[in-house]
Amino acid sequence: MLRTYPKDLGGIDQEALSTCIDACVECAQACTACADACLSEDMVADLIKCIRTNLDCADLCDATARILSRHTGYDANLTRATLEACRTACASCASECELHEDMHEHCRICAEACRRCERACTELLQAL
């Protein structure tokens, strides 16, 4: 989709951008599914922080993917701030899910998606 944009993207690393968008979408889905799975666990009260962190991360990843997909009237400061917030949310969510990964497979899978997204945000920030 990036290649179809009718204007020049200003020399941005399109591979890093595409990777980051994909990682954000994947992470948002994993976090949403993990929060839902946590709600179905017998010990749901022990997973309240995990659920909250999942939902916050999903929202930030979704917003980041959407912002990164728009190029008209590009605001570099907003893009950097969004990437930083997404990276922070992913790190926080991954850390929380890692606390539960031995007991809950969905938390392990979610933590992996969060770490991939965290790395993709870092790489894109370095490329900007």
PDB file of C-alpha atoms in Angstrom:
ATOM      1  CA  MET A   1       0.000   0.000   0.000  1.00  0.00           C
ATOM      2  CA  LEU A   2       2.869   2.378   0.743  1.00  0.00           C
ATOM      3  CA  ARG A   3       4.121   2.083  -2.831  1.00  0.00           C
ATOM      4  CA  THR A   4       0.775   3.373  -4.142  1.00  0.00           C
ATOM      5  CA  TYR A   5       1.062   6.727  -2.338  1.00  0.00           C
ATOM      6  CA  PRO A   6       1.069   9.342  -5.124  1.00  0.00           C
ATOM      7  CA  LYS A   7       3.688  11.638  -3.548  1.00  0.00           C
ATOM      8  CA  ASP A   8       7.259  11.155  -2.376  1.00  0.00           C
ATOM      9  CA  LEU A   9       7.438   9.813   1.190  1.00  0.00           C
ATOM     10  CA  GLY A  10      10.498  11.953   1.817  1.00  0.00           C
ATOM     11  CA  GLY A  11      13.149   9.292   1.892  1.00  0.00           C
ATOM     12  CA  ILE A  12      11.653   7.355   4.802  1.00  0.00           C
ATOM     13  CA  ASP A  13      12.776   3.732   5.092  1.00  0.00           C
ATOM     14  CA  GLN A  14       9.669   2.105   3.631  1.00  0.00           C
ATOM     15  CA  GLU A  15      10.674  -1.359   4.832  1.00  0.00           C
ATOM     16  CA  ALA A  16      11.027  -0.170   8.444  1.00  0.00           C
ATOM     17  CA  LEU A  17       7.740   1.720   8.132  1.00  0.00           C
ATOM     18  CA  SER A  18       5.901  -1.288   6.707  1.00  0.00           C
ATOM     19  CA  THR A  19       7.402  -3.614   9.313  1.00  0.00           C
ATOM     20  CA  CYS A  20       6.344  -1.277  12.095  1.00  0.00           C
ATOM     21  CA  ILE A  21       2.783  -0.916  10.803  1.00  0.00           C
ATOM     22  CA  ASP A  22       2.472  -4.705  10.508  1.00  0.00           C
ATOM     23  CA  ALA A  23       3.941  -5.226  13.997  1.00  0.00           C
ATOM     24  CA  CYS A  24       1.513  -2.688  15.472  1.00  0.00           C
ATOM     25  CA  VAL A  25      -1.501  -4.376  13.875  1.00  0.00           C
ATOM     26  CA  GLU A  26      -0.312  -7.823  14.995  1.00  0.00           C
ATOM     27  CA  CYS A  27       0.356  -6.575  18.520  1.00  0.00           C
ATOM     28  CA  ALA A  28      -3.032  -4.857  18.806  1.00  0.00           C
ATOM     29  CA  GLN A  29      -4.729  -8.109  17.830  1.00  0.00           C
ATOM     30  CA  ALA A  30      -2.604 -10.211  20.205  1.00  0.00           C
ATOM     31  CA  CYS A  31      -3.229  -7.845  23.104  1.00  0.00           C
ATOM     32  CA  THR A  32      -6.974  -7.760  22.480  1.00  0.00           C
ATOM     33  CA  ALA A  33      -7.095 -11.552  22.312  1.00  0.00           C
ATOM     34  CA  CYS A  34      -4.901 -11.913  25.401  1.00  0.00           C
ATOM     35  CA  ALA A  35      -7.121  -9.575  27.425  1.00  0.00           C
ATOM     36  CA  ASP A  36     -10.145 -11.605  26.357  1.00  0.00           C
ATOM     37  CA  ALA A  37      -8.408 -14.878  27.244  1.00  0.00           C
ATOM     38  CA  CYS A  38      -7.415 -13.464  30.643  1.00  0.00           C
ATOM     39  CA  LEU A  39     -11.073 -12.658  31.285  1.00  0.00           C
ATOM     40  CA  SER A  40     -11.870 -16.331  30.753  1.00  0.00           C
ATOM     41  CA  GLU A  41      -9.285 -17.605  33.239  1.00  0.00           C
ATOM     42  CA  ASP A  42     -10.502 -18.963  36.580  1.00  0.00           C
ATOM     43  CA  MET A  43      -8.172 -16.651  38.498  1.00  0.00           C
ATOM     44  CA  VAL A  44      -9.195 -13.526  36.586  1.00  0.00           C
ATOM     45  CA  ALA A  45      -8.679 -11.327  39.651  1.00  0.00           C
ATOM     46  CA  ASP A  46      -4.955 -12.122  39.469  1.00  0.00           C
ATOM     47  CA  LEU A  47      -4.867 -10.859  35.876  1.00  0.00           C
ATOM     48  CA  ILE A  48      -6.479  -7.427  36.283  1.00  0.00           C
ATOM     49  CA  LYS A  49      -3.224  -5.535  35.669  1.00  0.00           C
ATOM     50  CA  CYS A  50      -2.454  -7.777  32.692  1.00  0.00           C
ATOM     51  CA  ILE A  51      -5.881  -7.104  31.173  1.00  0.00           C
ATOM     52  CA  ARG A  52      -5.533  -3.353  31.644  1.00  0.00           C
ATOM     53  CA  THR A  53      -2.028  -3.352  30.184  1.00  0.00           C
ATOM     54  CA  ASN A  54      -3.211  -5.456  27.219  1.00  0.00           C
ATOM     55  CA  LEU A  55      -6.045  -3.044  26.452  1.00  0.00           C
ATOM     56  CA  ASP A  56      -3.852   0.054  26.757  1.00  0.00           C
ATOM     57  CA  CYS A  57      -1.232  -1.516  24.493  1.00  0.00           C
ATOM     58  CA  ALA A  58      -3.846  -2.583  21.934  1.00  0.00           C
ATOM     59  CA  ASP A  59      -5.238   0.954  21.772  1.00  0.00           C
ATOM     60  CA  LEU A  60      -1.813   2.549  21.347  1.00  0.00           C
ATOM     61  CA  CYS A  61      -0.723   0.005  18.734  1.00  0.00           C
ATOM     62  CA  ASP A  62      -3.917   0.560  16.766  1.00  0.00           C
ATOM     63  CA  ALA A  63      -3.514   4.343  16.881  1.00  0.00           C
ATOM     64  CA  THR A  64       0.157   4.078  15.917  1.00  0.00           C
ATOM     65  CA  ALA A  65      -0.572   1.865  12.906  1.00  0.00           C
ATOM     66  CA  ARG A  66      -3.213   4.312  11.742  1.00  0.00           C
ATOM     67  CA  ILE A  67      -0.980   7.370  12.180  1.00  0.00           C
ATOM     68  CA  LEU A  68       1.916   5.644  10.406  1.00  0.00           C
ATOM     69  CA  SER A  69      -0.407   4.801   7.501  1.00  0.00           C
ATOM     70  CA  ARG A  70      -1.167   8.482   6.816  1.00  0.00           C
ATOM     71  CA  HIS A  71       1.388  10.626   5.020  1.00  0.00           C
ATOM     72  CA  THR A  72      -0.403  13.753   3.817  1.00  0.00           C
ATOM     73  CA  GLY A  73       0.450  16.681   6.111  1.00  0.00           C
ATOM     74  CA  TYR A  74       3.019  14.534   7.952  1.00  0.00           C
ATOM     75  CA  ASP A  75       4.003  15.808  11.413  1.00  0.00           C
ATOM     76  CA  ALA A  76       7.351  14.316  12.453  1.00  0.00           C
ATOM     77  CA  ASN A  77       6.970  15.362  16.091  1.00  0.00           C
ATOM     78  CA  LEU A  78       3.597  13.643  16.413  1.00  0.00           C
ATOM     79  CA  THR A  79       4.914  10.529  14.696  1.00  0.00           C
ATOM     80  CA  ARG A  80       7.909  10.329  17.044  1.00  0.00           C
ATOM     81  CA  ALA A  81       5.730  10.876  20.139  1.00  0.00           C
ATOM     82  CA  THR A  82       3.299   8.205  18.988  1.00  0.00           C
ATOM     83  CA  LEU A  83       6.105   5.729  18.321  1.00  0.00           C
ATOM     84  CA  GLU A  84       7.612   6.441  21.751  1.00  0.00           C
ATOM     85  CA  ALA A  85       4.244   5.895  23.455  1.00  0.00           C
ATOM     86  CA  CYS A  86       3.673   2.687  21.521  1.00  0.00           C
ATOM     87  CA  ARG A  87       7.147   1.417  22.348  1.00  0.00           C
ATOM     88  CA  THR A  88       6.586   2.181  26.051  1.00  0.00           C
ATOM     89  CA  ALA A  89       3.194   0.449  26.057  1.00  0.00           C
ATOM     90  CA  CYS A  90       4.631  -2.609  24.327  1.00  0.00           C
ATOM     91  CA  ALA A  91       7.510  -2.862  26.804  1.00  0.00           C
ATOM     92  CA  SER A  92       5.125  -2.541  29.732  1.00  0.00           C
ATOM     93  CA  CYS A  93       2.663  -5.078  28.339  1.00  0.00           C
ATOM     94  CA  ALA A  94       5.406  -7.552  27.469  1.00  0.00           C
ATOM     95  CA  SER A  95       6.839  -7.309  30.976  1.00  0.00           C
ATOM     96  CA  GLU A  96       3.421  -7.893  32.540  1.00  0.00           C
ATOM     97  CA  CYS A  97       2.551 -10.796  30.243  1.00  0.00           C
ATOM     98  CA  GLU A  98       5.952 -12.384  30.879  1.00  0.00           C
ATOM     99  CA  LEU A  99       4.986 -12.634  34.555  1.00  0.00           C
ATOM    100  CA  HIS A 100       2.141 -14.973  33.557  1.00  0.00           C
ATOM    101  CA  GLU A 101       3.615 -16.781  30.548  1.00  0.00           C
ATOM    102  CA  ASP A 102       4.485 -19.974  32.419  1.00  0.00           C
ATOM    103  CA  MET A 103       0.846 -20.427  33.397  1.00  0.00           C
ATOM    104  CA  HIS A 104      -0.930 -18.908  30.380  1.00  0.00           C
ATOM    105  CA  GLU A 105       0.159 -19.602  26.788  1.00  0.00           C
ATOM    106  CA  HIS A 106      -1.800 -16.574  25.544  1.00  0.00           C
ATOM    107  CA  CYS A 107       0.371 -14.330  27.725  1.00  0.00           C
ATOM    108  CA  ARG A 108       3.556 -15.835  26.234  1.00  0.00           C
ATOM    109  CA  ILE A 109       2.313 -15.264  22.685  1.00  0.00           C
ATOM    110  CA  CYS A 110       1.214 -11.731  23.535  1.00  0.00           C
ATOM    111  CA  ALA A 111       4.570 -10.909  25.143  1.00  0.00           C
ATOM    112  CA  GLU A 112       6.358 -12.052  21.987  1.00  0.00           C
ATOM    113  CA  ALA A 113       4.141  -9.836  19.793  1.00  0.00           C
ATOM    114  CA  CYS A 114       4.745  -6.901  22.137  1.00  0.00           C
ATOM    115  CA  ARG A 115       8.527  -7.373  22.004  1.00  0.00           C
ATOM    116  CA  ARG A 116       8.427  -7.520  18.176  1.00  0.00           C
ATOM    117  CA  CYS A 117       6.415  -4.301  18.073  1.00  0.00           C
ATOM    118  CA  GLU A 118       8.702  -2.640  20.610  1.00  0.00           C
ATOM    119  CA  ARG A 119      11.716  -3.489  18.391  1.00  0.00           C
ATOM    120  CA  ALA A 120       9.925  -2.292  15.235  1.00  0.00           C
ATOM    121  CA  CYS A 121       9.063   1.044  16.871  1.00  0.00           C
ATOM    122  CA  THR A 122      12.668   1.451  18.022  1.00  0.00           C
ATOM    123  CA  GLU A 123      14.007   0.683  14.545  1.00  0.00           C
ATOM    124  CA  LEU A 124      11.623   3.115  12.871  1.00  0.00           C
ATOM    125  CA  LEU A 125      12.453   5.842  15.391  1.00  0.00           C
ATOM    126  CA  GLN A 126      16.131   5.362  14.584  1.00  0.00           C
ATOM    127  CA  ALA A 127      15.362   5.591  10.855  1.00  0.00           C
ATOM    128  CA  LEU A 128      13.409   8.859  11.125  1.00  0.00           C
TER     129      LEU A 128
END
